[in-house]
Short mmCIF file of C-alpha atoms and ligand atoms in Angstrom, two decimals:
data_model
loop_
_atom_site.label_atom_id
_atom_site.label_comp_id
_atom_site.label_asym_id
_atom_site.label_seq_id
_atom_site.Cartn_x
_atom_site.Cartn_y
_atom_site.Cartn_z
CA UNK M 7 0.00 0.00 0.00
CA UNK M 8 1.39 3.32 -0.82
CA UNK M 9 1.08 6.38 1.79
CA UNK M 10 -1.42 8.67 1.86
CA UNK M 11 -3.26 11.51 3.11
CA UNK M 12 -6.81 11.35 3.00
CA UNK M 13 -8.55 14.88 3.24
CA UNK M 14 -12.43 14.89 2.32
CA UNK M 15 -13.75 17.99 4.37
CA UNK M 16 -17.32 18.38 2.97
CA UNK M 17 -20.38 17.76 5.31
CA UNK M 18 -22.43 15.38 3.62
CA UNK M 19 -26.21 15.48 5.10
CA UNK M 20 -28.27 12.41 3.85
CA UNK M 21 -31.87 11.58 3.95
CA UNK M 22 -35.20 12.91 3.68
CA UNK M 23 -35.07 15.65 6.17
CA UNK M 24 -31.63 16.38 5.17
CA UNK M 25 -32.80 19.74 3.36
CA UNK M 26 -33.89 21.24 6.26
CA UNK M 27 -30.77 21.85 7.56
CA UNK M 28 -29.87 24.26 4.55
CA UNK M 29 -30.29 27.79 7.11
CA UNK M 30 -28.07 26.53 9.08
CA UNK M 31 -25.81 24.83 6.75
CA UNK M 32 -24.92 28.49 5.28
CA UNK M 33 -25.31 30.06 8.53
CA UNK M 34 -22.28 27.99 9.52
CA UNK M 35 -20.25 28.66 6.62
CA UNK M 36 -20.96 32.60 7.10
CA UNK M 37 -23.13 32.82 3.99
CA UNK M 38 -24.18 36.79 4.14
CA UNK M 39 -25.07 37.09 0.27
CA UNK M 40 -25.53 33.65 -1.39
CA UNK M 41 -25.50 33.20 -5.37
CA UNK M 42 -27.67 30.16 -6.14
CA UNK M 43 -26.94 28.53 -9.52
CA UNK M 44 -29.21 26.25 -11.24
CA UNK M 45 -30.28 25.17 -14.53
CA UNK M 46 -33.94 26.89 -14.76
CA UNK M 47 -35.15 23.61 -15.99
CA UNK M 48 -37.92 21.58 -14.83
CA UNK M 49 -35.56 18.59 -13.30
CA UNK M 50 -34.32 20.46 -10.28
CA UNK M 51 -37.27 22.60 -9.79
CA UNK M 52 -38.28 21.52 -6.61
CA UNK M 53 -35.04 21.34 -5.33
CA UNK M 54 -34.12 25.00 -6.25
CA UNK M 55 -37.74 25.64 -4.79
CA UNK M 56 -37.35 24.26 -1.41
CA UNK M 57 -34.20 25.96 -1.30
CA UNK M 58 -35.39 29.37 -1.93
CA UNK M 59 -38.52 28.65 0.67
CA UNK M 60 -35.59 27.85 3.10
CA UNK M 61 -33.85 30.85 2.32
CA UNK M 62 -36.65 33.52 2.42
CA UNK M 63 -37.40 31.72 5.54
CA UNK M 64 -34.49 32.39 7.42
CA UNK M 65 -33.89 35.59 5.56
CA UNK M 66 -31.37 34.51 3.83
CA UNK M 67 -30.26 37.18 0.96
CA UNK M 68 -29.66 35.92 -2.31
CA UNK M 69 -29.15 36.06 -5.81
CA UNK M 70 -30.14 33.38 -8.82
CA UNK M 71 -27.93 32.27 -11.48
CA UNK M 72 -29.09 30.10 -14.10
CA UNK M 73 -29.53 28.44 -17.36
CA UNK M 74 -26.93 26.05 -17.02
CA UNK M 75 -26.76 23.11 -19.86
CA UNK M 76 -25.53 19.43 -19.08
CA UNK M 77 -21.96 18.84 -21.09
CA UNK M 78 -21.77 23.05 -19.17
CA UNK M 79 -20.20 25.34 -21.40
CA UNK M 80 -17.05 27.60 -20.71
CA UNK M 81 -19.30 30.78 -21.96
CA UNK M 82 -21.55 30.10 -19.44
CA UNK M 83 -18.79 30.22 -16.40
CA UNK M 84 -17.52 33.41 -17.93
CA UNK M 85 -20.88 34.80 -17.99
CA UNK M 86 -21.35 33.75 -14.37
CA UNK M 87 -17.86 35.27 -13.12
CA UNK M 88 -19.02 38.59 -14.89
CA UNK M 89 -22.51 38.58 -12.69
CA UNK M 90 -20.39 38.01 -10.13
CA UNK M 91 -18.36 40.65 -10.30
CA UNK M 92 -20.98 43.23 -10.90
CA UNK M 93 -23.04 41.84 -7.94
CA UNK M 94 -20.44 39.80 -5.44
CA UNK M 95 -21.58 36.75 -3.58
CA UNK M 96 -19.79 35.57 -0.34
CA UNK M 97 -21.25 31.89 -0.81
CA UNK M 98 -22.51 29.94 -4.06
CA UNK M 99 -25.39 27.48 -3.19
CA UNK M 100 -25.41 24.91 -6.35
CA UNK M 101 -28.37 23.03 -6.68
CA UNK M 102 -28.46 20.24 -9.35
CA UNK M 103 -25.98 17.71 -10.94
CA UNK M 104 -22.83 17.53 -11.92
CA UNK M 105 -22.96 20.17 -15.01
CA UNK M 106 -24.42 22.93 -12.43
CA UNK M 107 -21.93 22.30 -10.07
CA UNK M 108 -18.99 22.31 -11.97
CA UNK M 109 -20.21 25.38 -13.80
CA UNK M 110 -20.86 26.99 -9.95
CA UNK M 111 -16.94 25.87 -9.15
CA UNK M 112 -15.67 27.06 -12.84
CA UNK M 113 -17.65 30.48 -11.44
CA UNK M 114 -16.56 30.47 -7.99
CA UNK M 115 -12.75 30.18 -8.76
CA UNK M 116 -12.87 32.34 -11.66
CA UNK M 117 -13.85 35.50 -9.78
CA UNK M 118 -10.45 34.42 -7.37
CA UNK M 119 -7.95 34.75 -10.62
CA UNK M 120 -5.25 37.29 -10.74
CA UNK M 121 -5.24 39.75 -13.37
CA UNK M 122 -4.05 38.89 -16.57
CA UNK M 123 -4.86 35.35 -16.33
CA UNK M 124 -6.50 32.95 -18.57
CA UNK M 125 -9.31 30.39 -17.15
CA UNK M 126 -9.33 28.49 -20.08
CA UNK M 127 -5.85 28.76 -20.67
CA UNK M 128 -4.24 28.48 -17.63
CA UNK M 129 -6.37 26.09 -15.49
CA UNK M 130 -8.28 23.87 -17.27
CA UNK M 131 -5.96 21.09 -18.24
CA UNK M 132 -5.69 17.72 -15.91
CA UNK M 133 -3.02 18.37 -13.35
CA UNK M 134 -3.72 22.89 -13.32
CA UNK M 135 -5.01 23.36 -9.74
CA UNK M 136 -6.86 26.54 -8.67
CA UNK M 137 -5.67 27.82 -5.59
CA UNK M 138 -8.50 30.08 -4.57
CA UNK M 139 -12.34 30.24 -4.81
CA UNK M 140 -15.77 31.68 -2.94
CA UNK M 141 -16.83 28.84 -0.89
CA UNK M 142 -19.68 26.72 -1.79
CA UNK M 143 -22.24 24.39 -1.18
CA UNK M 144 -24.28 21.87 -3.11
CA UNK M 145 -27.92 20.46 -2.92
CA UNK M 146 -27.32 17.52 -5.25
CA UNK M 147 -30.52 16.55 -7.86
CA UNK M 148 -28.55 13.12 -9.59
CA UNK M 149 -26.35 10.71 -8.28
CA UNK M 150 -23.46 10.70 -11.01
CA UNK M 151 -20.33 12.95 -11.34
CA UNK M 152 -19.46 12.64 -7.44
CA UNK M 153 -18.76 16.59 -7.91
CA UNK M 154 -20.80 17.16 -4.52
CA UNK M 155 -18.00 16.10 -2.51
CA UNK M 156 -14.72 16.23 -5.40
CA UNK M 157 -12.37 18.65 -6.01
CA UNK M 158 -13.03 18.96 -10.04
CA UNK M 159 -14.45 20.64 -12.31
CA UNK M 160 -15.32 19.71 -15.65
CA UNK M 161 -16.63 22.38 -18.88
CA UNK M 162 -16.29 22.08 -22.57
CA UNK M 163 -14.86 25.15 -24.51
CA UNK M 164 -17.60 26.49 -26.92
CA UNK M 165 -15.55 26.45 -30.28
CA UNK M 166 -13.46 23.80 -29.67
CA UNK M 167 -15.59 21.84 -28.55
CA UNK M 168 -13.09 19.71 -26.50
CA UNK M 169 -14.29 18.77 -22.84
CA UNK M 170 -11.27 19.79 -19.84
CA UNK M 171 -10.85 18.62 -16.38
CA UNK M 172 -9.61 20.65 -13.66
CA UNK M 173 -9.19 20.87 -9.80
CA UNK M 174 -8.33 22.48 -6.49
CA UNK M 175 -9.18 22.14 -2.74
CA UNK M 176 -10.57 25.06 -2.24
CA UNK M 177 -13.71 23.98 -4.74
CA UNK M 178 -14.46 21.43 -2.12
CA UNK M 179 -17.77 21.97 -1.18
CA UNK M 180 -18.02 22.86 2.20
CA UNK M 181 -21.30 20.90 2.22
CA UNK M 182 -23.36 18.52 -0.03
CA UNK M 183 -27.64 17.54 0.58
CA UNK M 184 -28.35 14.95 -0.59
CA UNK M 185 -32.09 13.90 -0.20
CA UNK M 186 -32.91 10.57 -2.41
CA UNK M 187 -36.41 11.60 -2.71
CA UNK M 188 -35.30 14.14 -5.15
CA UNK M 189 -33.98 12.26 -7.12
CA UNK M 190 -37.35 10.40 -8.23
CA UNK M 191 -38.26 12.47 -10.91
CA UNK M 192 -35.13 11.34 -12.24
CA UNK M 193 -35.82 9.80 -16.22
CA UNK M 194 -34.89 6.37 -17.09
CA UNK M 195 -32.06 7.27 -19.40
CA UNK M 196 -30.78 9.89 -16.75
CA UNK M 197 -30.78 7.53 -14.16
CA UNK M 198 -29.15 4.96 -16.03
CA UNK M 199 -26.45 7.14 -17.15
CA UNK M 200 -25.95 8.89 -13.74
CA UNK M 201 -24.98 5.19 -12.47
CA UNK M 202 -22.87 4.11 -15.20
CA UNK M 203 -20.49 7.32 -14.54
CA UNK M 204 -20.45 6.29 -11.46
CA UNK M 205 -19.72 2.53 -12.26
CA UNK M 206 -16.77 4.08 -14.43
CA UNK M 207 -15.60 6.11 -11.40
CA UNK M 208 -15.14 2.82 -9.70
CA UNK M 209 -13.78 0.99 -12.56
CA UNK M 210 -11.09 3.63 -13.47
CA UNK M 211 -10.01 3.29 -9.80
CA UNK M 212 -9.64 -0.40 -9.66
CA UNK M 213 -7.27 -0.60 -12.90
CA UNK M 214 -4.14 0.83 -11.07
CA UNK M 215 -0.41 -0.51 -11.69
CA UNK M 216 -0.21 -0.91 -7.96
CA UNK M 217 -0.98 -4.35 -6.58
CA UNK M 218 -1.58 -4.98 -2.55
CA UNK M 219 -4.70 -2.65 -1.82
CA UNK M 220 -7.00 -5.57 -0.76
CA UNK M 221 -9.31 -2.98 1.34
CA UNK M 222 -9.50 -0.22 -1.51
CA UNK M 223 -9.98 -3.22 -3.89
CA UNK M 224 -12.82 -5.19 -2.11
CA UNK M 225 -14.39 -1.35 -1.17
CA UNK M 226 -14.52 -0.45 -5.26
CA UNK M 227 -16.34 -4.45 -5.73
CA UNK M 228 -19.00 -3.82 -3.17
CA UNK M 229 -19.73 -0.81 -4.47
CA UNK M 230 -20.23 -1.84 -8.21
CA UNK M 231 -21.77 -4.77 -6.54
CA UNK M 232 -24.09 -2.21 -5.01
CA UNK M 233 -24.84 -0.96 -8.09
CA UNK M 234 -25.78 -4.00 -10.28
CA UNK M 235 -28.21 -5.02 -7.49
CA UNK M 236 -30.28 -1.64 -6.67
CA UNK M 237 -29.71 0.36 -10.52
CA UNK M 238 -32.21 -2.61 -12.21
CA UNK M 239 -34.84 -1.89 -9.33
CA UNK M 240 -34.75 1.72 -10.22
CA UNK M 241 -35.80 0.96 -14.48
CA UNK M 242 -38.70 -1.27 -12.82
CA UNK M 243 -39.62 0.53 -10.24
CA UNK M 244 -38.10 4.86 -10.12
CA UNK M 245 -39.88 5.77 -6.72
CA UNK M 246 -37.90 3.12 -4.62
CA UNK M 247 -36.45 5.07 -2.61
CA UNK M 248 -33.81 2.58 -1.13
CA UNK M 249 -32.75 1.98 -4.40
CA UNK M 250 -32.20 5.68 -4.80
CA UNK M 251 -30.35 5.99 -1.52
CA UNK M 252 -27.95 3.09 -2.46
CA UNK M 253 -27.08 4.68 -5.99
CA UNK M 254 -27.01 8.57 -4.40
CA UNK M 255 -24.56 7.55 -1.31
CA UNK M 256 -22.56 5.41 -3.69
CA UNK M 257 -22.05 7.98 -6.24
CA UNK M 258 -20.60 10.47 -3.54
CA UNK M 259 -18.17 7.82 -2.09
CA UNK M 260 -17.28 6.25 -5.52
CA UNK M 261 -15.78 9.87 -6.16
CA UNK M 262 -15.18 11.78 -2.67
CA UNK M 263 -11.26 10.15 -2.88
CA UNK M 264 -11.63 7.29 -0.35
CA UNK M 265 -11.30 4.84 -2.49
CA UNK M 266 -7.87 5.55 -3.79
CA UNK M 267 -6.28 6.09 -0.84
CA UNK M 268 -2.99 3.77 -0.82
CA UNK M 269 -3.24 3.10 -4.88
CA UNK M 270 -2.57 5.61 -7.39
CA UNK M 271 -5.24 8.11 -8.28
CA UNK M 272 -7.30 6.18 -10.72
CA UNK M 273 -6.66 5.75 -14.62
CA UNK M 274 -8.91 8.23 -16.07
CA UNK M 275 -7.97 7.00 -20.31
CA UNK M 276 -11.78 5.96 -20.44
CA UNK M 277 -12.92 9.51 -19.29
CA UNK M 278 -10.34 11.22 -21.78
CA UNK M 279 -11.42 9.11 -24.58
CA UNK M 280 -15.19 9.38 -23.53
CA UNK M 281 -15.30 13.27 -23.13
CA UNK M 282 -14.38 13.77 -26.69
CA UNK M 283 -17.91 12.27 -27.54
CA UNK M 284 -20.01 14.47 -25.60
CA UNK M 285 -17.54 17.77 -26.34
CA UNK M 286 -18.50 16.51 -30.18
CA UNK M 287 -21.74 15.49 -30.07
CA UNK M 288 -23.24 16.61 -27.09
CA UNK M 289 -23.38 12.52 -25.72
CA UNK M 290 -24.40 12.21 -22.18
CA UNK M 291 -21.61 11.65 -19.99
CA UNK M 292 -22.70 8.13 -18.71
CA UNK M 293 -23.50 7.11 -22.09
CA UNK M 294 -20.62 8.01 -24.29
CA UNK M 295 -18.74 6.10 -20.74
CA UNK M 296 -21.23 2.82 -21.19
CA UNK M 297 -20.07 2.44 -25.26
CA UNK M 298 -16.02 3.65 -24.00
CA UNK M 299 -15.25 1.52 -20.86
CA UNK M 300 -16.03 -1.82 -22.65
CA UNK M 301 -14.05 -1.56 -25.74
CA UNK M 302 -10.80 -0.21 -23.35
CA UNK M 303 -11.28 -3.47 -21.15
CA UNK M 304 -11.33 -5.21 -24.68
CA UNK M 305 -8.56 -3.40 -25.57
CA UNK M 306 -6.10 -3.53 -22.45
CA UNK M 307 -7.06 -6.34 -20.51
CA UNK M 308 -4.32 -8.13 -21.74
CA UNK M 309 -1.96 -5.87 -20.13
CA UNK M 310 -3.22 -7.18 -16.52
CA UNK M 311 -4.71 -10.70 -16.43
CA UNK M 312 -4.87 -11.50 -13.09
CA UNK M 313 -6.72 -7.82 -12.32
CA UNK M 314 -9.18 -8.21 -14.49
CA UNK M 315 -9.72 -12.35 -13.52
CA UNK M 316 -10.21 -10.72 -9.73
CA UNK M 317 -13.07 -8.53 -10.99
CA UNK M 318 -14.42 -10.94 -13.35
CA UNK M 319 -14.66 -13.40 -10.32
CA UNK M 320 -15.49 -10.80 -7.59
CA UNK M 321 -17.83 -8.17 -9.03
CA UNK M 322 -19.74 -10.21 -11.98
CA UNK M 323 -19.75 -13.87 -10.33
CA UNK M 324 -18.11 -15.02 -13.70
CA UNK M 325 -16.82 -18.67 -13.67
CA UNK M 326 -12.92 -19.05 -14.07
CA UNK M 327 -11.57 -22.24 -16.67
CA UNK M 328 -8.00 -22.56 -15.71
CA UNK M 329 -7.02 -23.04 -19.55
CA UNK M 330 -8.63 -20.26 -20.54
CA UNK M 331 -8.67 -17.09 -18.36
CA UNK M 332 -9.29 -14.62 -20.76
CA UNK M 333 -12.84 -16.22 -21.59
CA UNK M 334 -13.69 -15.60 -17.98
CA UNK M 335 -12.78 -12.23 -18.66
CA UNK M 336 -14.33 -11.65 -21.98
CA UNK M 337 -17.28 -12.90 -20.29
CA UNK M 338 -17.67 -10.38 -17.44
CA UNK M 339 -17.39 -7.86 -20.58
CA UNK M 340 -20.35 -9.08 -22.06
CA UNK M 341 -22.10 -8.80 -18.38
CA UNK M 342 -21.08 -5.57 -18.09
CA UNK M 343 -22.61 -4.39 -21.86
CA UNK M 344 -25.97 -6.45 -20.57
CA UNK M 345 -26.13 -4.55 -17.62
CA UNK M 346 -25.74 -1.01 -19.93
CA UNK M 347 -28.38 -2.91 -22.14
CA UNK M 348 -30.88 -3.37 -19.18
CA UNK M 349 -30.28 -0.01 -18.36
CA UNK M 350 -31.56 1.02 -21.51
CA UNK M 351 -27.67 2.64 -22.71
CA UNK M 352 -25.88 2.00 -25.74
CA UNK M 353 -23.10 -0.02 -25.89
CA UNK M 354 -21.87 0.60 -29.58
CA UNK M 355 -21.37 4.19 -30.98
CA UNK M 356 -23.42 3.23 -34.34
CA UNK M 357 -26.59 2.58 -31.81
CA UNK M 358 -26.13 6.20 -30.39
CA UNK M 359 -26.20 7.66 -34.12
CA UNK M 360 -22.81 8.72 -33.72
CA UNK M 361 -20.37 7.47 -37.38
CA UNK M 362 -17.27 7.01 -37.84
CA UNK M 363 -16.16 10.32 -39.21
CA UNK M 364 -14.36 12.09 -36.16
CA UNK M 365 -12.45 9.43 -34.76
CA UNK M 366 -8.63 11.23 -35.95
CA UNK M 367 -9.77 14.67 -34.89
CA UNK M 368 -11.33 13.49 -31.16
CA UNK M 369 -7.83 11.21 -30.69
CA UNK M 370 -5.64 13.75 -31.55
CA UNK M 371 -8.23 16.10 -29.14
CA UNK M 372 -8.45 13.93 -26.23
CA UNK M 373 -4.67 13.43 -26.14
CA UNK M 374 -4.51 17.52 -26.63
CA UNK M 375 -0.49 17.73 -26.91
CA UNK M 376 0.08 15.11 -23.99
CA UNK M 377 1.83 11.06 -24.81
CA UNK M 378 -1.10 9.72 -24.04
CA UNK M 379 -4.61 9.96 -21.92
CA UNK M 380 -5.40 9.45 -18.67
CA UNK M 381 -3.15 9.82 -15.48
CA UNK M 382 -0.31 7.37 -16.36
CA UNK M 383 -1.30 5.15 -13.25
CA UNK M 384 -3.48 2.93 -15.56
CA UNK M 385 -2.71 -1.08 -16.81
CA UNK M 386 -1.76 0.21 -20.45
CA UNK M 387 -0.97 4.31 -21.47
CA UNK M 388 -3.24 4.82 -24.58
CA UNK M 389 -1.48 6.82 -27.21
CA UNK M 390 -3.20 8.71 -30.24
CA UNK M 391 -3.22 5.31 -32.39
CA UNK M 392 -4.76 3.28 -29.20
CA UNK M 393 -7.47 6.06 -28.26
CA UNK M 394 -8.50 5.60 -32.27
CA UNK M 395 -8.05 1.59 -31.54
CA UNK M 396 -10.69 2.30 -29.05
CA UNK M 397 -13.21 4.38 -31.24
CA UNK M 398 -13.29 1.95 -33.57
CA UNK M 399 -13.87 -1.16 -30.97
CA UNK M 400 -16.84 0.90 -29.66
CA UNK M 401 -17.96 1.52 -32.83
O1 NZQ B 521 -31.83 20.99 -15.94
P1 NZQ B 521 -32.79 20.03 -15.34
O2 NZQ B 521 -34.18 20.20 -15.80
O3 NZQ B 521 -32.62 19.93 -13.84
O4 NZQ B 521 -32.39 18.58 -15.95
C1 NZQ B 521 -31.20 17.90 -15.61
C2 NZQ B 521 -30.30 17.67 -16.81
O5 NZQ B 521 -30.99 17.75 -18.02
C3 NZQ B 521 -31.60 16.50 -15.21
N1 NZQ B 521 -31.91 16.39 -13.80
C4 NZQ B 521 -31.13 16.71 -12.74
N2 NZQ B 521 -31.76 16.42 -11.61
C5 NZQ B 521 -32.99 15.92 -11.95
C6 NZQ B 521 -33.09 15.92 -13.35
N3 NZQ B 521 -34.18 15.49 -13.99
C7 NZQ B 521 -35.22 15.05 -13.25
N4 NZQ B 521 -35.16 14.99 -11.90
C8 NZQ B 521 -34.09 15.41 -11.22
N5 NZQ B 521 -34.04 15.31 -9.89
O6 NZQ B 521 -30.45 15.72 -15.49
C9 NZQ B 521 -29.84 16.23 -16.67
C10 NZQ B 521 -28.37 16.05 -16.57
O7 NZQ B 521 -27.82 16.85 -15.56
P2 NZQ B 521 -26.25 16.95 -15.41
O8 NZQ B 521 -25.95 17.91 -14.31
O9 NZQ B 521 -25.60 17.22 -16.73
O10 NZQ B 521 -25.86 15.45 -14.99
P3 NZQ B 521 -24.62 14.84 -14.29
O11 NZQ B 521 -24.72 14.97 -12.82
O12 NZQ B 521 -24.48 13.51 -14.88
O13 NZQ B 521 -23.37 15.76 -14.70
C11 NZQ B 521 -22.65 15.51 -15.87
C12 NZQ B 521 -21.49 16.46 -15.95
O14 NZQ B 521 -20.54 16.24 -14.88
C13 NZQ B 521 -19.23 16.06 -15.45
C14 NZQ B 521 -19.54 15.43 -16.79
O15 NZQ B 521 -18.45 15.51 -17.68
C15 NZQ B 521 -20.75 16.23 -17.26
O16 NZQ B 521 -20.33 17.46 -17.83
N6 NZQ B 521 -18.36 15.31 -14.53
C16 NZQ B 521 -17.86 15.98 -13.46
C17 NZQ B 521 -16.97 15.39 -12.59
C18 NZQ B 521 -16.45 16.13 -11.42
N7 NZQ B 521 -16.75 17.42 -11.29
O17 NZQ B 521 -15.71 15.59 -10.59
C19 NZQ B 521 -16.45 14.03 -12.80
C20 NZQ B 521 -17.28 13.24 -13.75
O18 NZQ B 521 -16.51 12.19 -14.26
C21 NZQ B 521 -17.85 14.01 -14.89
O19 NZQ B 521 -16.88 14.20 -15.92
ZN1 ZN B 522 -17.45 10.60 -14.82
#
């Protein structure tokens, strides 16, 4: 096990009453003038509703921000640090998924920059950190990116359409709501592909170079585990609201860092390779992840064997031939693309209308200068030829 230091400040409050501790949440935090950002759309509504109830309640004085897309644009962050400026908040209250928060985070370090420097430029590439921002809080509508209780941030830059990740502590939230019942109005196909991103959040953890992290290792199966048992219930039956519990507390742990302490901080090539597809073509994060993750086990899981016979044995119950252990793998591939299919997600590019005609421009994109995608830390470093390799396996 490699050392570590494990630092995951934000409150999380969980449960059906969890939303009434909002007043005090940003009493706490000193929150004189809070900016809440939101999408406007019908989703979150009741969310951002209760929250302004709370608000006017306590007499709470605040400001709205909204219109926020999912796959968030880089316009809209600018447009939110220039209402910020005009009219400054001391707190930002997100309320919604992943593409309001991040845009809320893009917004509430972007007001903290130094003259003369460059958002796009100069912080959104993988290891940029930001090093100031207003502090914030989140009231969390989808279980998916984890971004309630991570340090990133993640927009796509208008023109270029390319999709960035950045970081820094101080976007931590300094708390995260998350009520369950919320999360019932969820659709099918947003449910489903809020729980494959965080599947993939676990997956890209697991496939480390370093071996002996049995506890980090059997903590990433239960909670994939977790989420082949209760994400079925939730096509069958959406109000269950233990289902929607198990999904929303495992998409905030799956991300909030615990599970890579001692092991190297995840893989990422998957996400690399899958942003590309929603910075093109405006897929769903989850979704362009459910055709991605597939064809890079196909593609690398000869680089790690024994790894990927654990998980095949652990996680999908798959049956190992001594002879022939790549059969047990290849099987727990195919369980993994039934489990998108009973989701209702596409597993092949072609079956999410997307061709074959971008492939050189998004590999050449998602590598963006760099050797290759992803952190380094994964089983096999995917190059410009290999990200391509991968297009055309998920194709
Ligand atoms: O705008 P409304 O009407 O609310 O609709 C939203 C939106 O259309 C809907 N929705 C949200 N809560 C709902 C609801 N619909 C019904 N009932 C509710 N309770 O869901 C749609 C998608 O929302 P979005 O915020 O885009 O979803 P998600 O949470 O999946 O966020 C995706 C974004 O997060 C980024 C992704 O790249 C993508 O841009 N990620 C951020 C990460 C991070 N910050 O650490 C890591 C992730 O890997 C990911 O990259
Ligand atoms: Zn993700």
């Amino acid at each position: 096990m490699l050392d570590f230091e494990f630092y995951a400040p934000t409150r999380i409050i969980f449960g059906k009453t969890a939303m009434d501790s909002l007043p005090d949440q940003l009493e706490k935090n000193g929150a004189a003038k809070v900016l809440l950002v939101h999408s406007g759309g019908k989703g979150s509504k009741a969310a951002v509703d209760d929250a302004k109830k709370l608000m006017e309640k306590a007499g709470v004085q605040y400001s709205e921000f909204f219109g926020v897309k999912p796959n968030p644009l880089l316009s809209k962050v600018l447009e939110g640090i220039e209402f910020c400026k005009k009219d400054p908040p001391d707190f930002l209250l997100a309320v919604g998924g992943g593409s309001v928060i991040d845009t809320a985070k893009g917004i509430a370090a972007g007001v903290r920059l130094k003259d003369g420097e460059d958002i796009w430029k100069d912080y959104y590439f993988p290891k940029a950190r930001f090093k100031d921002a207003i502090p914030m809080g989140v009231v969390l509508t989808i279980p998916a990116a984890g971004s309630e209780a991570s340090f990133g941030t993640v927009v796509t830059h208008d023109e270029l359409k390319t999709k960035r990740y950045t970081g820094g502590e101080p976007l931590l939230p300094k708390f995260a709501i998350l009520n369950p019942e919320y999360t019932k109005t969820l659709p099918p196909y947003q449910t489903a592909s809020g729980v494959f991103d965080i599947v993939a959040h676990l997956i890209e953890r697991y496939f480390v170079k370093h071996p002996n992290n049995d506890l980090s290792d059997r903590m990433i199966e239960a909670c994939i585990r977790t989420m082949l048992v209760n994400a079925p219930i939730l096509m069958k039956d959406p109000a269950n609201y233990d289902a929607r519990a198990e999904v929303m507390w495992t998409g905030c742990i799956a991300h909030n860092k615990i599970l890579e302490m001692g092991r190297t901080h995840g893989d990422w090539s998957s996400h690399d390779t899958a942003h590309e597809l929603s910075g093109q073509y405006d897929m769903s994060h989850g979704a362009s992840l459910a055709v991605i993750l597939p064809a890079w086990m196909k593609y690398v899981y000869k680089h790690d064997i024994p790894k990927f016979l654990q998980f095949s044995c652990r996680v999908f119950d798959v049956d190992i031939a001594y002879d022939h252990p790549e059969a047990a793998i290849e099987e727990m591939i195919a369980r993994l693309e039934n489990f998108s299919h009973v989701m209702g997600l596409p597993t092949r590019l072609k079956d999410a209308g997307i061709d074959d005609g971008k492939f050189d421009l998004m590999a050449k994109t998602a590598l963006d200068g760099r050797q290759y995608v992803g952190t380094g830390n994964g089983v096999y470093l995917l190059k410009e030829k290999d990200v391509k390799a991968v297009y055309h396996l998920a194709y």
